[in-house]
Amino acid sequence: MEESDFLVRLINKLETAKIPYMVTGSMASGLWGVPRTTNDFDIVIQPTQDQFELFLNSFSEDYYISSDAARDAYRKHTMFNIIDHKTGWKADLIVLKNLPFQKEAFQRRRAGLIFGVKVRVTSPEDAILSKLVWAKSSDSERQIRDASGVIEVQRENLDLDYLRKWAHELGVEEMLEKIIDEADKLKP
C-alpha cells in the first residue's frame, strides 16, 4: 500500500529526529469516525531547531520539500509540504502554534493505527473541534461531515464537557450542538 509506505517513512524520520508529532485532519477524523478518501496527511509537529534541521536533512531527492519554505514555517509556526515523488502522496506539516487549544490538543494526543501504522494521533474530541473550526473559517460542508462522523461513531466515549468547553472558547458551540443533536436522532 503506497500511502502506508510514505507514512511509515515519514513517521520514521520524525521519530529518528525525536520530534513529537500528531496526525490530525481527515486521517484522524477517519480513524475515529467515518473514513473518506484523501491524498494527504496532516501532521502537527513540535520540534526544537536542532531536531527540525536533522529532520529536513534526512530527505533525499525522492521527495519534494522546499527547505526555505520549511524553515520559514518553523519560524512562523505555520505549514509546509513534503511530497513523495514515488507515491504522489503529500504531507502537510504544521508547526505547533503557541495557542491554548492547539497546545492542549497536542498534549491529549494518543496512539492510533492508520493504514496499519502505529502513530500518535489527535483525540476524537480534538478532531471534532479542529474540523468545526476549519468548517467555520472555510464554510466547508465536508469538514462538518467529518466532525459528524466522529460524533456518530464515538458518541458514547466522548468527553462532552471538554468538547463543550472548547467549542465555546473557539466559537463553534452552535455547530457542535447541532451535530450532537443530529447524532442523537440517529441512535436506535
CSV table of C-alpha atoms in Angstrom, one decimal:
chain,number,residue,atom,x,y,z
A,1,MET,CA,0.0,0.0,0.0
A,2,GLU,CA,1.7,3.2,-1.2
A,3,GLU,CA,0.2,5.5,1.3
A,4,SER,CA,1.3,3.4,4.2
A,5,ASP,CA,4.9,3.2,2.8
A,6,PHE,CA,5.0,7.0,2.7
A,7,LEU,CA,3.5,7.3,6.2
A,8,VAL,CA,6.0,4.7,7.6
A,9,ARG,CA,9.0,6.6,6.1
A,10,LEU,CA,7.7,10.0,7.3
A,11,ILE,CA,7.0,8.8,10.9
A,12,ASN,CA,10.4,7.1,11.0
A,13,LYS,CA,12.1,10.3,10.0
A,14,LEU,CA,10.1,12.2,12.7
A,15,GLU,CA,10.9,9.6,15.4
A,16,THR,CA,14.6,9.4,14.3
A,17,ALA,CA,14.8,13.2,14.8
A,18,LYS,CA,12.9,12.8,18.1
A,19,ILE,CA,10.2,15.2,17.0
A,20,PRO,CA,6.9,15.0,18.9
A,21,TYR,CA,4.1,14.8,16.4
A,22,MET,CA,0.4,14.0,15.9
A,23,VAL,CA,-1.6,13.0,12.9
A,24,THR,CA,-4.7,15.2,12.5
A,25,GLY,CA,-7.1,16.3,9.7
A,26,SER,CA,-9.0,13.8,7.6
A,27,MET,CA,-6.8,10.8,8.6
A,28,ALA,CA,-7.6,11.4,12.2
A,29,SER,CA,-11.3,12.0,11.8
A,30,GLY,CA,-11.4,8.9,9.6
A,31,LEU,CA,-9.7,6.9,12.2
A,32,TRP,CA,-12.2,8.0,14.9
A,33,GLY,CA,-15.3,8.3,12.6
A,34,VAL,CA,-16.2,7.7,9.0
A,35,PRO,CA,-13.2,7.3,6.7
A,36,ARG,CA,-13.1,9.2,3.4
A,37,THR,CA,-10.8,9.4,0.5
A,38,THR,CA,-7.9,11.9,0.9
A,39,ASN,CA,-4.5,12.1,-0.7
A,40,ASP,CA,-2.5,13.7,2.1
A,41,PHE,CA,-1.5,13.5,5.7
A,42,ASP,CA,-1.8,16.5,8.1
A,43,ILE,CA,0.8,16.2,10.9
A,44,VAL,CA,1.4,18.7,13.7
A,45,ILE,CA,5.0,18.8,14.9
A,46,GLN,CA,6.8,20.3,17.8
A,47,PRO,CA,10.5,20.3,17.1
A,48,THR,CA,13.4,22.1,18.5
A,49,GLN,CA,15.6,23.9,15.9
A,50,ASP,CA,18.2,21.1,16.0
A,51,GLN,CA,15.6,18.4,15.6
A,52,PHE,CA,14.0,20.3,12.8
A,53,GLU,CA,17.3,20.6,10.9
A,54,LEU,CA,18.0,16.9,11.4
A,55,PHE,CA,14.6,16.1,10.0
A,56,LEU,CA,15.0,18.4,7.0
A,57,ASN,CA,18.4,17.0,6.2
A,58,SER,CA,17.0,13.4,6.2
A,59,PHE,CA,15.1,13.9,2.9
A,60,SER,CA,16.6,12.7,-0.4
A,61,GLU,CA,15.7,13.6,-4.0
A,62,ASP,CA,12.8,11.1,-3.7
A,63,TYR,CA,10.8,13.9,-2.0
A,64,TYR,CA,9.9,17.4,-2.8
A,65,ILE,CA,10.5,19.7,0.1
A,66,SER,CA,11.4,23.3,0.0
A,67,SER,CA,13.9,23.8,2.8
A,68,ASP,CA,13.4,27.6,2.7
A,69,ALA,CA,9.6,27.2,3.0
A,70,ALA,CA,10.0,24.7,5.8
A,71,ARG,CA,12.4,27.0,7.8
A,72,ASP,CA,10.0,29.9,7.2
A,73,ALA,CA,7.1,27.7,8.5
A,74,TYR,CA,9.3,26.7,11.5
A,75,ARG,CA,9.9,30.4,12.4
A,76,LYS,CA,6.3,31.5,11.9
A,77,HIS,CA,4.6,28.4,13.3
A,78,THR,CA,2.8,27.7,10.0
A,79,MET,CA,2.7,24.8,7.5
A,80,PHE,CA,5.0,23.4,4.9
A,81,ASN,CA,4.6,20.4,2.5
A,82,ILE,CA,6.5,17.3,1.7
A,83,ILE,CA,5.6,15.3,-1.4
A,84,ASP,CA,6.7,11.7,-2.0
A,85,HIS,CA,7.6,11.5,-5.7
A,86,LYS,CA,7.3,7.8,-5.7
A,87,THR,CA,3.7,7.7,-4.5
A,88,GLY,CA,2.4,11.2,-5.2
A,89,TRP,CA,1.2,11.4,-1.6
A,90,LYS,CA,1.6,14.7,0.2
A,91,ALA,CA,2.1,15.6,3.9
A,92,ASP,CA,1.2,19.0,5.3
A,93,LEU,CA,3.4,19.5,8.4
A,94,ILE,CA,2.1,22.1,10.7
A,95,VAL,CA,4.4,23.6,13.3
A,96,LEU,CA,2.5,23.7,16.6
A,97,LYS,CA,1.2,27.1,17.4
A,98,ASN,CA,1.6,28.6,20.9
A,99,LEU,CA,-2.2,28.8,21.4
A,100,PRO,CA,-4.2,27.3,24.3
A,101,PHE,CA,-6.4,24.9,22.3
A,102,GLN,CA,-3.6,23.7,20.0
A,103,LYS,CA,-1.3,23.1,23.0
A,104,GLU,CA,-3.9,21.2,24.9
A,105,ALA,CA,-4.9,19.1,21.8
A,106,PHE,CA,-1.2,18.2,21.3
A,107,GLN,CA,-0.9,17.1,25.0
A,108,ARG,CA,-4.0,14.9,24.6
A,109,ARG,CA,-2.8,13.0,21.5
A,110,ARG,CA,-2.9,9.3,21.7
A,111,ALA,CA,-1.8,6.1,20.0
A,112,GLY,CA,-3.7,5.0,16.9
A,113,LEU,CA,-3.4,2.9,13.8
A,114,ILE,CA,-3.6,4.5,10.3
A,115,PHE,CA,-3.1,2.1,7.4
A,116,GLY,CA,-1.8,-0.4,9.9
A,117,VAL,CA,0.9,2.1,11.0
A,118,LYS,CA,1.3,2.9,14.7
A,119,VAL,CA,1.1,6.7,15.1
A,120,ARG,CA,0.4,9.5,17.5
A,121,VAL,CA,-3.0,11.0,16.6
A,122,THR,CA,-5.3,13.7,17.8
A,123,SER,CA,-8.0,12.6,20.2
A,124,PRO,CA,-11.6,12.2,18.9
A,125,GLU,CA,-12.7,15.3,20.7
A,126,ASP,CA,-9.9,17.4,19.3
A,127,ALA,CA,-10.5,16.0,15.8
A,128,ILE,CA,-14.1,17.2,16.1
A,129,LEU,CA,-13.2,20.6,17.3
A,130,SER,CA,-10.5,21.1,14.7
A,131,LYS,CA,-12.9,20.1,11.9
A,132,LEU,CA,-15.5,22.6,13.2
A,133,VAL,CA,-13.0,25.4,13.4
A,134,TRP,CA,-11.9,24.6,9.9
A,135,ALA,CA,-15.6,24.5,8.7
A,136,LYS,CA,-16.3,27.8,10.4
A,137,SER,CA,-13.4,29.5,8.6
A,138,SER,CA,-13.9,27.9,5.2
A,139,ASP,CA,-17.7,27.2,5.1
A,140,SER,CA,-16.9,23.6,4.3
A,141,GLU,CA,-19.7,21.0,4.4
A,142,ARG,CA,-17.1,18.3,4.1
A,143,GLN,CA,-15.5,19.3,7.4
A,144,ILE,CA,-18.9,19.3,9.1
A,145,ARG,CA,-19.5,15.7,7.8
A,146,ASP,CA,-16.1,14.6,9.1
A,147,ALA,CA,-16.9,16.0,12.6
A,148,SER,CA,-20.4,14.4,12.5
A,149,GLY,CA,-18.9,11.1,11.5
A,150,VAL,CA,-16.6,11.1,14.6
A,151,ILE,CA,-19.6,12.0,16.9
A,152,GLU,CA,-21.7,9.3,15.4
A,153,VAL,CA,-19.1,6.6,15.9
A,154,GLN,CA,-17.6,7.8,19.2
A,155,ARG,CA,-20.7,9.3,20.8
A,156,GLU,CA,-20.7,7.1,23.9
A,157,ASN,CA,-17.0,7.6,24.5
A,158,LEU,CA,-16.7,11.4,24.0
A,159,ASP,CA,-15.9,13.8,26.8
A,160,LEU,CA,-18.8,16.2,26.2
A,161,ASP,CA,-17.7,18.6,28.9
A,162,TYR,CA,-14.3,19.0,27.2
A,163,LEU,CA,-16.0,19.4,23.8
A,164,ARG,CA,-18.4,22.0,25.0
A,165,LYS,CA,-15.8,24.0,26.9
A,166,TRP,CA,-13.6,24.3,23.9
A,167,ALA,CA,-16.4,24.7,21.4
A,168,HIS,CA,-17.4,27.8,23.4
A,169,GLU,CA,-13.9,29.1,23.5
A,170,LEU,CA,-13.4,28.5,19.8
A,171,GLY,CA,-16.8,30.0,18.8
A,172,VAL,CA,-18.2,26.7,17.3
A,173,GLU,CA,-20.7,26.0,20.1
A,174,GLU,CA,-23.8,26.1,17.8
A,175,MET,CA,-22.2,23.9,15.2
A,176,LEU,CA,-21.2,21.3,17.8
A,177,GLU,CA,-24.7,21.2,19.4
A,178,LYS,CA,-26.3,20.8,16.0
A,179,ILE,CA,-24.3,17.8,15.1
A,180,ILE,CA,-24.6,16.3,18.5
A,181,ASP,CA,-28.4,16.6,18.2
A,182,GLU,CA,-28.3,15.1,14.7
A,183,ALA,CA,-26.2,12.1,16.0
A,184,ASP,CA,-28.7,11.6,18.9
A,185,LYS,CA,-31.6,11.4,16.4
A,186,LEU,CA,-29.7,8.6,14.6
A,187,LYS,CA,-29.4,6.4,17.7
A,188,PRO,CA,-31.7,3.3,17.7
